[in-house]
Short mmCIF file of C-alpha atoms in Angstrom, two decimals:
data_model
loop_
_atom_site.label_atom_id
_atom_site.label_comp_id
_atom_site.label_asym_id
_atom_site.label_seq_id
_atom_site.Cartn_x
_atom_site.Cartn_y
_atom_site.Cartn_z
CA UNK A 1 0.62 -6.96 18.77
CA UNK A 2 0.76 -7.16 22.83
CA UNK A 3 2.18 -7.54 25.53
CA UNK A 4 1.32 -10.64 27.83
CA UNK A 5 2.94 -10.05 30.85
CA UNK A 6 6.16 -8.47 29.92
CA UNK A 7 6.63 -10.24 26.68
CA UNK A 8 5.70 -8.78 23.64
CA UNK A 9 3.56 -10.74 21.14
CA UNK A 10 2.33 -11.48 17.93
CA UNK A 11 -1.40 -13.54 18.97
CA UNK A 12 0.20 -16.11 20.61
CA UNK A 13 3.57 -15.79 19.79
CA UNK A 14 6.66 -14.16 21.67
CA UNK A 15 8.91 -11.89 19.82
CA UNK A 16 11.26 -13.84 21.76
CA UNK A 17 10.60 -17.09 20.44
CA UNK A 18 10.39 -15.72 16.56
CA UNK A 19 13.79 -13.83 16.94
CA UNK A 20 15.24 -16.81 18.58
CA UNK A 21 13.24 -18.97 15.27
CA UNK A 22 14.63 -16.83 12.54
CA UNK A 23 16.42 -14.97 13.30
CA UNK A 24 16.38 -10.51 12.80
CA UNK A 25 15.55 -8.89 11.19
CA UNK A 26 12.03 -10.25 9.91
CA UNK A 27 8.99 -9.25 8.68
CA UNK A 28 6.13 -10.82 10.64
CA UNK A 29 2.17 -10.44 8.86
CA UNK A 30 -0.93 -11.38 11.25
CA UNK A 31 -3.72 -13.15 9.98
CA UNK A 32 -6.14 -12.14 11.91
CA UNK A 33 -5.09 -8.20 11.78
CA UNK A 34 -5.34 -8.75 7.79
CA UNK A 35 -8.83 -10.57 8.32
CA UNK A 36 -10.13 -7.89 10.37
CA UNK A 37 -9.33 -5.38 7.86
CA UNK A 38 -11.08 -6.95 5.42
CA UNK A 39 -14.46 -7.70 7.35
CA UNK A 40 -14.51 -3.89 8.86
CA UNK A 41 -13.28 -2.24 4.99
CA UNK A 42 -16.53 -4.64 3.23
CA UNK A 43 -19.01 -3.80 6.38
CA UNK A 44 -18.60 0.15 6.08
CA UNK A 45 -19.26 0.22 2.45
CA UNK A 46 -21.84 -2.90 2.03
CA UNK A 47 -24.37 -0.94 1.37
CA UNK A 48 -23.46 -0.77 -2.76
CA UNK A 49 -20.52 -3.43 -2.99
CA UNK A 50 -17.14 -1.88 -5.12
CA UNK A 51 -15.15 -4.12 -6.16
CA UNK A 52 -12.28 -4.20 -4.25
CA UNK A 53 -8.93 -4.33 -6.20
CA UNK A 54 -6.18 -4.96 -3.12
CA UNK A 55 -3.02 -2.36 -4.52
CA UNK A 56 -0.27 -5.00 -5.28
CA UNK A 57 2.71 -2.42 -5.17
CA UNK A 58 1.54 -1.51 -1.13
CA UNK A 59 2.99 -5.69 -0.54
CA UNK A 60 3.84 -8.35 -3.93
CA UNK A 61 4.50 -11.74 -0.62
CA UNK A 62 2.59 -13.85 -3.37
CA UNK A 63 1.70 -16.21 -0.56
CA UNK A 64 -0.04 -13.34 1.25
CA UNK A 65 -1.97 -12.45 -1.88
CA UNK A 66 -3.22 -15.35 -1.88
CA UNK A 67 -4.60 -15.15 1.51
CA UNK A 68 -6.49 -11.70 0.54
CA UNK A 69 -8.02 -13.02 -2.85
CA UNK A 70 -9.34 -15.60 -0.51
CA UNK A 71 -11.78 -13.30 0.79
CA UNK A 72 -13.16 -12.55 -2.37
CA UNK A 73 -10.67 -9.26 -3.51
CA UNK A 74 -9.23 -8.22 -7.02
CA UNK A 75 -6.04 -6.63 -7.58
CA UNK A 76 -5.09 -3.03 -8.70
CA UNK A 77 -1.75 -3.39 -10.41
CA UNK A 78 0.60 -1.13 -12.20
CA UNK A 79 3.17 -3.21 -13.85
CA UNK A 80 3.30 -6.68 -15.76
CA UNK A 81 5.28 -8.45 -12.76
CA UNK A 82 3.00 -6.90 -9.90
CA UNK A 83 -0.01 -8.54 -12.97
CA UNK A 84 2.02 -12.20 -13.31
CA UNK A 85 2.11 -12.18 -9.46
CA UNK A 86 -1.15 -11.06 -9.34
CA UNK A 87 -2.94 -14.10 -11.69
CA UNK A 88 -0.19 -16.63 -9.51
CA UNK A 89 -1.96 -16.20 -6.20
CA UNK A 90 -5.41 -16.68 -8.27
CA UNK A 91 -6.72 -13.62 -8.67
CA UNK A 92 -9.59 -13.31 -11.17
CA UNK A 93 -8.25 -11.38 -14.24
CA UNK A 94 -12.34 -9.84 -14.29
CA UNK A 95 -11.18 -8.06 -10.84
CA UNK A 96 -7.63 -6.99 -11.72
CA UNK A 97 -7.29 -3.16 -13.16
CA UNK A 98 -4.11 -1.62 -14.46
CA UNK A 99 -2.88 1.21 -13.84
CA UNK A 100 0.21 3.77 -14.09
CA UNK A 101 1.20 6.42 -16.26
CA UNK A 102 4.34 4.26 -18.53
CA UNK A 103 3.12 1.29 -19.56
CA UNK A 104 5.17 -0.42 -22.72
CA UNK A 105 3.67 -2.47 -25.28
CA UNK A 106 4.96 -5.80 -24.05
CA UNK A 107 3.13 -5.10 -20.45
CA UNK A 108 -0.23 -3.48 -22.82
CA UNK A 109 -0.17 -6.86 -24.74
CA UNK A 110 0.21 -9.04 -22.36
CA UNK A 111 -2.88 -7.62 -19.85
CA UNK A 112 -4.61 -7.80 -23.41
CA UNK A 113 -4.12 -11.88 -23.58
CA UNK A 114 -4.84 -11.95 -19.69
CA UNK A 115 -8.40 -10.56 -20.57
CA UNK A 116 -8.31 -8.57 -17.05
CA UNK A 117 -11.29 -6.20 -16.41
CA UNK A 118 -9.17 -2.55 -17.13
CA UNK A 119 -6.57 -0.87 -18.18
CA UNK A 120 -6.57 2.44 -17.05
CA UNK A 121 -5.17 4.72 -19.05
CA UNK A 122 -3.65 8.15 -18.65
CA UNK A 123 -3.30 10.01 -21.58
CA UNK A 124 -3.50 10.20 -25.20
CA UNK A 125 -0.12 8.39 -25.97
CA UNK A 126 -1.41 5.65 -24.22
CA UNK A 127 -4.42 5.35 -25.42
CA UNK A 128 -3.17 5.15 -29.03
CA UNK A 129 -1.15 2.31 -28.08
CA UNK A 130 -4.06 0.07 -26.81
CA UNK A 131 -5.89 0.98 -29.97
CA UNK A 132 -3.49 -0.04 -31.58
CA UNK A 133 -2.17 -3.01 -30.15
CA UNK A 134 -6.02 -4.23 -29.81
CA UNK A 135 -6.50 -3.78 -33.59
CA UNK A 136 -3.17 -6.02 -34.39
CA UNK A 137 -5.28 -8.36 -32.07
CA UNK A 138 -8.03 -7.68 -33.56
CA UNK A 139 -9.86 -7.64 -30.27
CA UNK A 140 -12.05 -5.32 -28.55
CA UNK A 141 -10.37 -3.78 -25.59
CA UNK A 142 -12.04 -2.46 -22.18
CA UNK A 143 -10.50 0.78 -21.01
CA UNK A 144 -10.60 3.37 -18.26
CA UNK A 145 -9.31 6.94 -18.39
CA UNK A 146 -8.27 8.55 -15.18
CA UNK A 147 -8.33 12.38 -14.40
CA UNK A 148 -6.56 14.15 -12.44
CA UNK A 149 -8.95 16.25 -10.51
CA UNK A 150 -6.27 19.07 -8.88
CA UNK A 151 -7.34 17.89 -4.88
CA UNK A 152 -5.01 18.27 -2.34
CA UNK A 153 -5.01 15.05 -0.37
CA UNK A 154 -3.38 17.31 2.07
CA UNK A 155 -0.85 14.62 2.49
CA UNK A 156 2.69 14.67 2.23
CA UNK A 157 3.89 15.82 -0.86
CA UNK A 158 5.65 13.17 -1.75
CA UNK A 159 2.86 11.04 -1.82
CA UNK A 160 -0.46 13.22 -3.97
CA UNK A 161 -1.06 12.06 -7.20
CA UNK A 162 -4.16 14.06 -7.25
CA UNK A 163 -3.13 17.97 -7.83
CA UNK A 164 -2.66 19.20 -11.32
CA UNK A 165 1.83 19.06 -10.70
CA UNK A 166 1.31 15.89 -9.99
CA UNK A 167 2.69 13.13 -13.20
CA UNK A 168 -1.20 11.23 -13.30
CA UNK A 169 -3.82 11.58 -15.05
CA UNK A 170 -5.20 14.28 -17.42
CA UNK A 171 -6.80 17.42 -16.69
CA UNK A 172 -10.51 18.34 -17.55
CA UNK A 173 -10.20 19.74 -20.96
CA UNK A 174 -8.15 16.17 -21.93
CA UNK A 175 -10.70 14.06 -20.19
CA UNK A 176 -13.66 15.24 -22.46
CA UNK A 177 -11.08 14.94 -25.37
CA UNK A 178 -10.28 11.13 -24.63
CA UNK A 179 -14.06 10.36 -23.64
CA UNK A 180 -15.33 11.73 -27.52
CA UNK A 181 -11.93 10.74 -28.93
CA UNK A 182 -13.03 6.97 -27.48
CA UNK A 183 -16.80 7.05 -28.15
CA UNK A 184 -15.67 6.66 -32.02
CA UNK A 185 -13.04 4.23 -31.30
CA UNK A 186 -13.55 0.21 -33.40
CA UNK A 187 -10.83 -1.39 -30.89
CA UNK A 188 -11.11 0.07 -27.36
CA UNK A 189 -14.36 0.65 -25.06
CA UNK A 190 -14.83 3.19 -22.62
CA UNK A 191 -16.07 2.31 -19.13
CA UNK A 192 -14.46 3.73 -16.25
CA UNK A 193 -13.87 6.81 -14.85
CA UNK A 194 -10.98 6.44 -12.98
CA UNK A 195 -9.31 8.91 -10.14
CA UNK A 196 -6.73 8.55 -7.22
CA UNK A 197 -6.13 11.45 -5.15
CA UNK A 198 -2.91 10.28 -2.82
CA UNK A 199 -1.83 8.34 -0.11
CA UNK A 200 -2.46 7.46 3.24
CA UNK A 201 -5.34 10.16 3.31
CA UNK A 202 -7.10 10.38 7.52
CA UNK A 203 -9.59 12.84 6.61
CA UNK A 204 -13.33 12.32 4.21
CA UNK A 205 -13.30 15.41 3.07
CA UNK A 206 -10.67 15.03 0.18
CA UNK A 207 -12.55 12.44 -1.02
CA UNK A 208 -15.98 15.00 -0.81
CA UNK A 209 -14.43 17.32 -3.41
CA UNK A 210 -12.76 14.75 -5.23
CA UNK A 211 -16.76 13.19 -5.69
CA UNK A 212 -17.88 16.56 -6.37
CA UNK A 213 -15.02 17.12 -9.12
CA UNK A 214 -16.12 13.37 -10.84
CA UNK A 215 -20.15 14.07 -10.84
CA UNK A 216 -19.54 17.62 -12.31
CA UNK A 217 -17.32 15.86 -15.22
CA UNK A 218 -19.65 12.66 -15.68
CA UNK A 219 -21.85 15.38 -16.54
CA UNK A 220 -20.01 18.11 -18.89
CA UNK A 221 -18.72 14.58 -20.78
CA UNK A 222 -22.55 13.04 -20.47
CA UNK A 223 -21.40 9.62 -20.76
CA UNK A 224 -22.61 7.00 -18.88
CA UNK A 225 -19.45 4.62 -17.50
CA UNK A 226 -19.94 1.14 -16.08
CA UNK A 227 -17.39 1.64 -13.08
CA UNK A 228 -16.29 4.73 -11.32
CA UNK A 229 -12.52 3.68 -9.39
CA UNK A 230 -12.16 5.94 -6.11
CA UNK A 231 -8.09 4.88 -6.35
CA UNK A 232 -7.52 4.25 -2.83
CA UNK A 233 -5.12 6.00 0.18
CA UNK A 234 -7.28 5.18 2.40
CA UNK A 235 -5.05 5.70 5.69
CA UNK A 236 -4.02 4.43 9.07
CA UNK A 237 -2.96 5.33 12.34
CA UNK A 238 0.87 5.18 12.41
CA UNK A 239 1.29 6.72 15.89
CA UNK A 240 -1.27 6.05 19.02
CA UNK A 241 -3.12 9.03 19.11
CA UNK A 242 -3.75 9.34 15.29
CA UNK A 243 -7.03 9.93 13.97
CA UNK A 244 -8.36 7.94 11.28
CA UNK A 245 -10.25 8.49 8.62
CA UNK A 246 -14.01 8.54 9.20
CA UNK A 247 -14.89 4.99 6.78
CA UNK A 248 -18.74 5.87 7.71
CA UNK A 249 -18.74 9.82 6.49
CA UNK A 250 -16.76 8.35 3.38
CA UNK A 251 -19.70 6.36 3.01
CA UNK A 252 -22.19 8.59 2.83
CA UNK A 253 -20.37 10.74 0.43
CA UNK A 254 -20.01 7.95 -2.03
CA UNK A 255 -23.61 7.50 -1.54
CA UNK A 256 -24.95 10.73 -2.48
CA UNK A 257 -22.73 10.58 -5.45
CA UNK A 258 -24.40 7.15 -6.38
CA UNK A 259 -27.56 8.84 -6.85
CA UNK A 260 -26.55 10.84 -9.75
CA UNK A 261 -23.96 7.76 -11.60
CA UNK A 262 -25.63 4.64 -11.30
CA UNK A 263 -22.05 2.62 -11.78
CA UNK A 264 -20.03 -0.06 -9.99
CA UNK A 265 -17.52 1.64 -7.85
CA UNK A 266 -14.23 0.24 -7.58
CA UNK A 267 -11.96 1.16 -5.09
CA UNK A 268 -7.40 0.65 -4.57
CA UNK A 269 -6.93 0.09 -0.99
CA UNK A 270 -3.43 -0.94 -0.13
CA UNK A 271 -1.81 0.55 3.06
CA UNK A 272 -5.69 -0.36 4.96
CA UNK A 273 -5.93 -4.01 4.31
CA UNK A 274 -2.02 -4.14 5.10
CA UNK A 275 -0.69 -1.97 6.78
CA UNK A 276 -1.21 -2.95 10.36
CA UNK A 277 -0.59 -6.25 10.15
CA UNK A 278 3.07 -5.64 10.01
CA UNK A 279 5.69 -6.20 12.16
CA UNK A 280 9.95 -5.59 11.74
CA UNK A 281 11.72 -7.31 14.71
CA UNK A 282 15.76 -6.41 14.73
CA UNK A 283 18.06 -7.04 17.66
CA UNK A 284 20.65 -3.84 18.65
CA UNK A 285 23.88 -4.76 17.22
CA UNK A 286 26.14 -1.69 19.60
CA UNK A 287 24.64 0.89 21.22
CA UNK A 288 27.06 4.18 20.24
CA UNK A 289 27.24 6.41 23.01
CA UNK A 290 27.87 10.13 22.42
CA UNK A 291 26.92 13.71 24.65
CA UNK A 292 23.61 14.41 23.50
CA UNK A 293 22.30 11.14 21.84
CA UNK A 294 22.55 7.71 21.85
CA UNK A 295 22.88 5.81 18.23
CA UNK A 296 21.32 2.55 18.77
CA UNK A 297 22.46 0.38 15.69
CA UNK A 298 20.02 -2.11 14.64
CA UNK A 299 20.35 -5.54 12.52
CA UNK A 300 17.58 -3.76 10.58
CA UNK A 301 18.61 -0.83 7.49
CA UNK A 302 17.14 1.64 4.76
CA UNK A 303 17.20 -1.87 2.58
CA UNK A 304 14.39 -3.90 4.96
CA UNK A 305 12.32 -0.30 5.04
CA UNK A 306 12.60 2.73 3.42
CA UNK A 307 10.22 4.44 4.44
CA UNK A 308 11.77 6.62 7.08
CA UNK A 309 14.53 7.32 4.60
CA UNK A 310 12.73 7.77 1.98
CA UNK A 311 10.21 10.71 2.87
CA UNK A 312 10.72 10.88 6.37
CA UNK A 313 7.54 8.14 7.58
CA UNK A 314 7.59 8.07 11.50
CA UNK A 315 6.85 3.84 12.85
CA UNK A 316 6.07 3.61 16.79
CA UNK A 317 9.11 1.66 17.98
CA UNK A 318 9.20 -0.44 21.11
CA UNK A 319 11.05 -3.03 22.83
CA UNK A 320 10.27 -6.44 22.75
CA UNK A 321 10.77 -7.01 26.58
CA UNK A 322 9.19 -4.35 29.28
CA UNK A 323 10.66 -3.21 31.44
CA UNK A 324 10.61 -0.76 34.95
CA UNK A 325 14.09 1.41 33.74
CA UNK A 326 13.99 4.16 31.61
CA UNK A 327 16.96 5.69 29.08
CA UNK A 328 17.94 9.30 30.47
CA UNK A 329 19.74 9.77 26.84
CA UNK A 330 17.55 10.22 23.35
CA UNK A 331 18.24 7.35 21.50
CA UNK A 332 18.18 7.65 17.14
CA UNK A 333 17.66 4.10 16.08
CA UNK A 334 19.63 3.76 13.05
CA UNK A 335 20.78 1.12 10.85
CA UNK A 336 24.14 -0.09 9.27
CA UNK A 337 23.88 0.98 5.80
CA UNK A 338 26.43 3.43 5.06
CA UNK A 339 24.30 6.56 4.55
CA UNK A 340 23.50 9.34 6.96
CA UNK A 341 19.45 8.58 5.78
CA UNK A 342 20.23 4.81 7.17
CA UNK A 343 17.84 6.47 10.39
CA UNK A 344 14.66 5.46 11.26
CA UNK A 345 12.85 7.23 14.41
CA UNK A 346 14.75 9.81 17.83
CA UNK A 347 12.55 9.13 21.01
CA UNK A 348 13.22 10.37 24.07
CA UNK A 349 12.70 8.42 27.45
CA UNK A 350 12.13 4.96 25.95
CA UNK A 351 12.78 2.47 28.28
CA UNK A 352 16.61 1.37 28.21
CA UNK A 353 18.30 -0.58 25.60
CA UNK A 354 21.26 -3.53 26.14
CA UNK A 355 23.34 -4.74 23.27
CA UNK A 356 21.56 -7.66 21.61
CA UNK A 357 17.71 -6.86 22.97
CA UNK A 358 15.42 -6.98 20.42
CA UNK A 359 13.10 -3.95 19.32
CA UNK A 360 9.66 -4.13 17.15
CA UNK A 361 8.34 -1.74 14.09
CA UNK A 362 4.87 -1.29 14.12
CA UNK A 363 2.98 -1.22 11.35
CA UNK A 364 4.88 -1.90 8.09
CA UNK A 365 2.74 -4.08 6.08
CA UNK A 366 2.40 -1.73 3.52
CA UNK A 367 5.22 -0.01 1.05
CA UNK A 368 7.59 -2.27 4.08
CA UNK A 369 9.54 -5.27 2.39
CA UNK A 370 7.61 -3.83 -1.33
CA UNK A 371 10.10 -1.04 -0.84
CA UNK A 372 13.06 -3.16 0.72
CA UNK A 373 16.38 -3.37 -1.89
CA UNK A 374 19.77 -5.17 -1.69
CA UNK A 375 21.60 -1.99 -1.20
CA UNK A 376 25.19 -2.48 0.03
CA UNK A 377 24.39 -5.74 -1.17
CA UNK A 378 22.17 -6.61 2.16
CA UNK A 379 19.65 -9.96 1.73
CA UNK A 380 15.87 -8.81 1.81
CA UNK A 381 14.61 -10.70 5.62
CA UNK A 382 12.51 -13.73 5.93
CA UNK A 383 8.57 -13.19 5.97
CA UNK A 384 6.07 -14.91 8.01
CA UNK A 385 2.60 -15.13 8.67
CA UNK A 386 0.89 -15.76 11.70
CA UNK A 387 -2.26 -17.75 12.75
CA UNK A 388 -3.05 -18.03 15.92
CA UNK A 389 0.03 -20.11 17.19
CA UNK A 390 0.73 -21.46 13.82
CA UNK A 391 3.82 -19.96 11.94
CA UNK A 392 4.22 -20.18 7.71
CA UNK A 393 7.39 -18.67 6.54
CA UNK A 394 5.74 -17.14 2.71
CA UNK A 395 9.49 -15.89 2.07
CA UNK A 396 12.94 -17.45 2.95
CA UNK A 397 15.38 -14.82 3.84
CA UNK A 398 17.91 -14.36 0.41
CA UNK A 399 20.77 -15.92 0.85
CA UNK A 400 24.27 -14.09 -0.14
CA UNK A 401 25.48 -16.92 -2.41
CA UNK A 402 22.82 -15.80 -4.60
CA UNK A 403 23.04 -12.31 -4.85
CA UNK A 404 26.58 -12.43 -5.57
#
């Protein structure tokens, strides 16, 4: 996305033209950026050729997942619905891992029938349930056990998953007990040690620490794991001067780990694949003037983009047409929903806006549409994929009649 003359464009198409044709709010994805992200990820870790399982929760659009599948990626799923979407997109079941702390009997049964690569279990009770269903079906099921390494990812507490107080995984003692239990089972085949420490991680050092913990526990377990699932969590730059995760240093740490552990690495990236491919185009409905700041009331709301309301995330917000006028007032960008948390960002010295102007929220490809809702009975927006000068509608705007 860049300005051509004074007009903001995604690949070869102006924001103005998109809004005129499809209306607002609208989610737009760049195919070129998607390809760059996947190529970059593969290139940085090519020395050990990991299995890359795209985290479906980050973006659940089946047509976008089809494009991701065409680059050879598998899927990380956390519900039966996500598994169904991955399969519908054509992803090979042998490249699908099923994560999550609360898989129901119905979900486990469905995953077993679909012969996916792994079910990553997170408790003794879950292993017992997998074992019970496997016995009933007279099948042997491949599983992983998720370890909680008590590693602080140095990210937002709302998206931390690898600390002792988080609900995910099991501690070292229980992990070792479950390894021994699994060895004796005739219905489950323990294949994987799984771990995931959080999201939006921009420093490789927590990963280094995690790998050292995993290495020690593998030695204690005296067990040969065919797979080590390192999860995802790789962050992206949401602000212009944000640092980026050093993939090369993470790569070096993994290669060092693999000298002692001859296992196949699995990754579960989501945000790093789709985060920066997405933009949300929205229109200024009203400008509500105030003594200290002006409220820029948009036609997009927290039901369209939940991240700012959910955990204070900030998305770079830019005008669709550049001018030389700067507002003397502070602008607070808000939506029309009846909640005080329905606000996106507060900015000083923003370009002067008028009603009906278009603005764009950047880097919304991950957890944008997948967290969206119909709160206040608002239809979810259109989603389009842009390839050069071509536009593919990959999901139509919902209609109020269908919702009601």
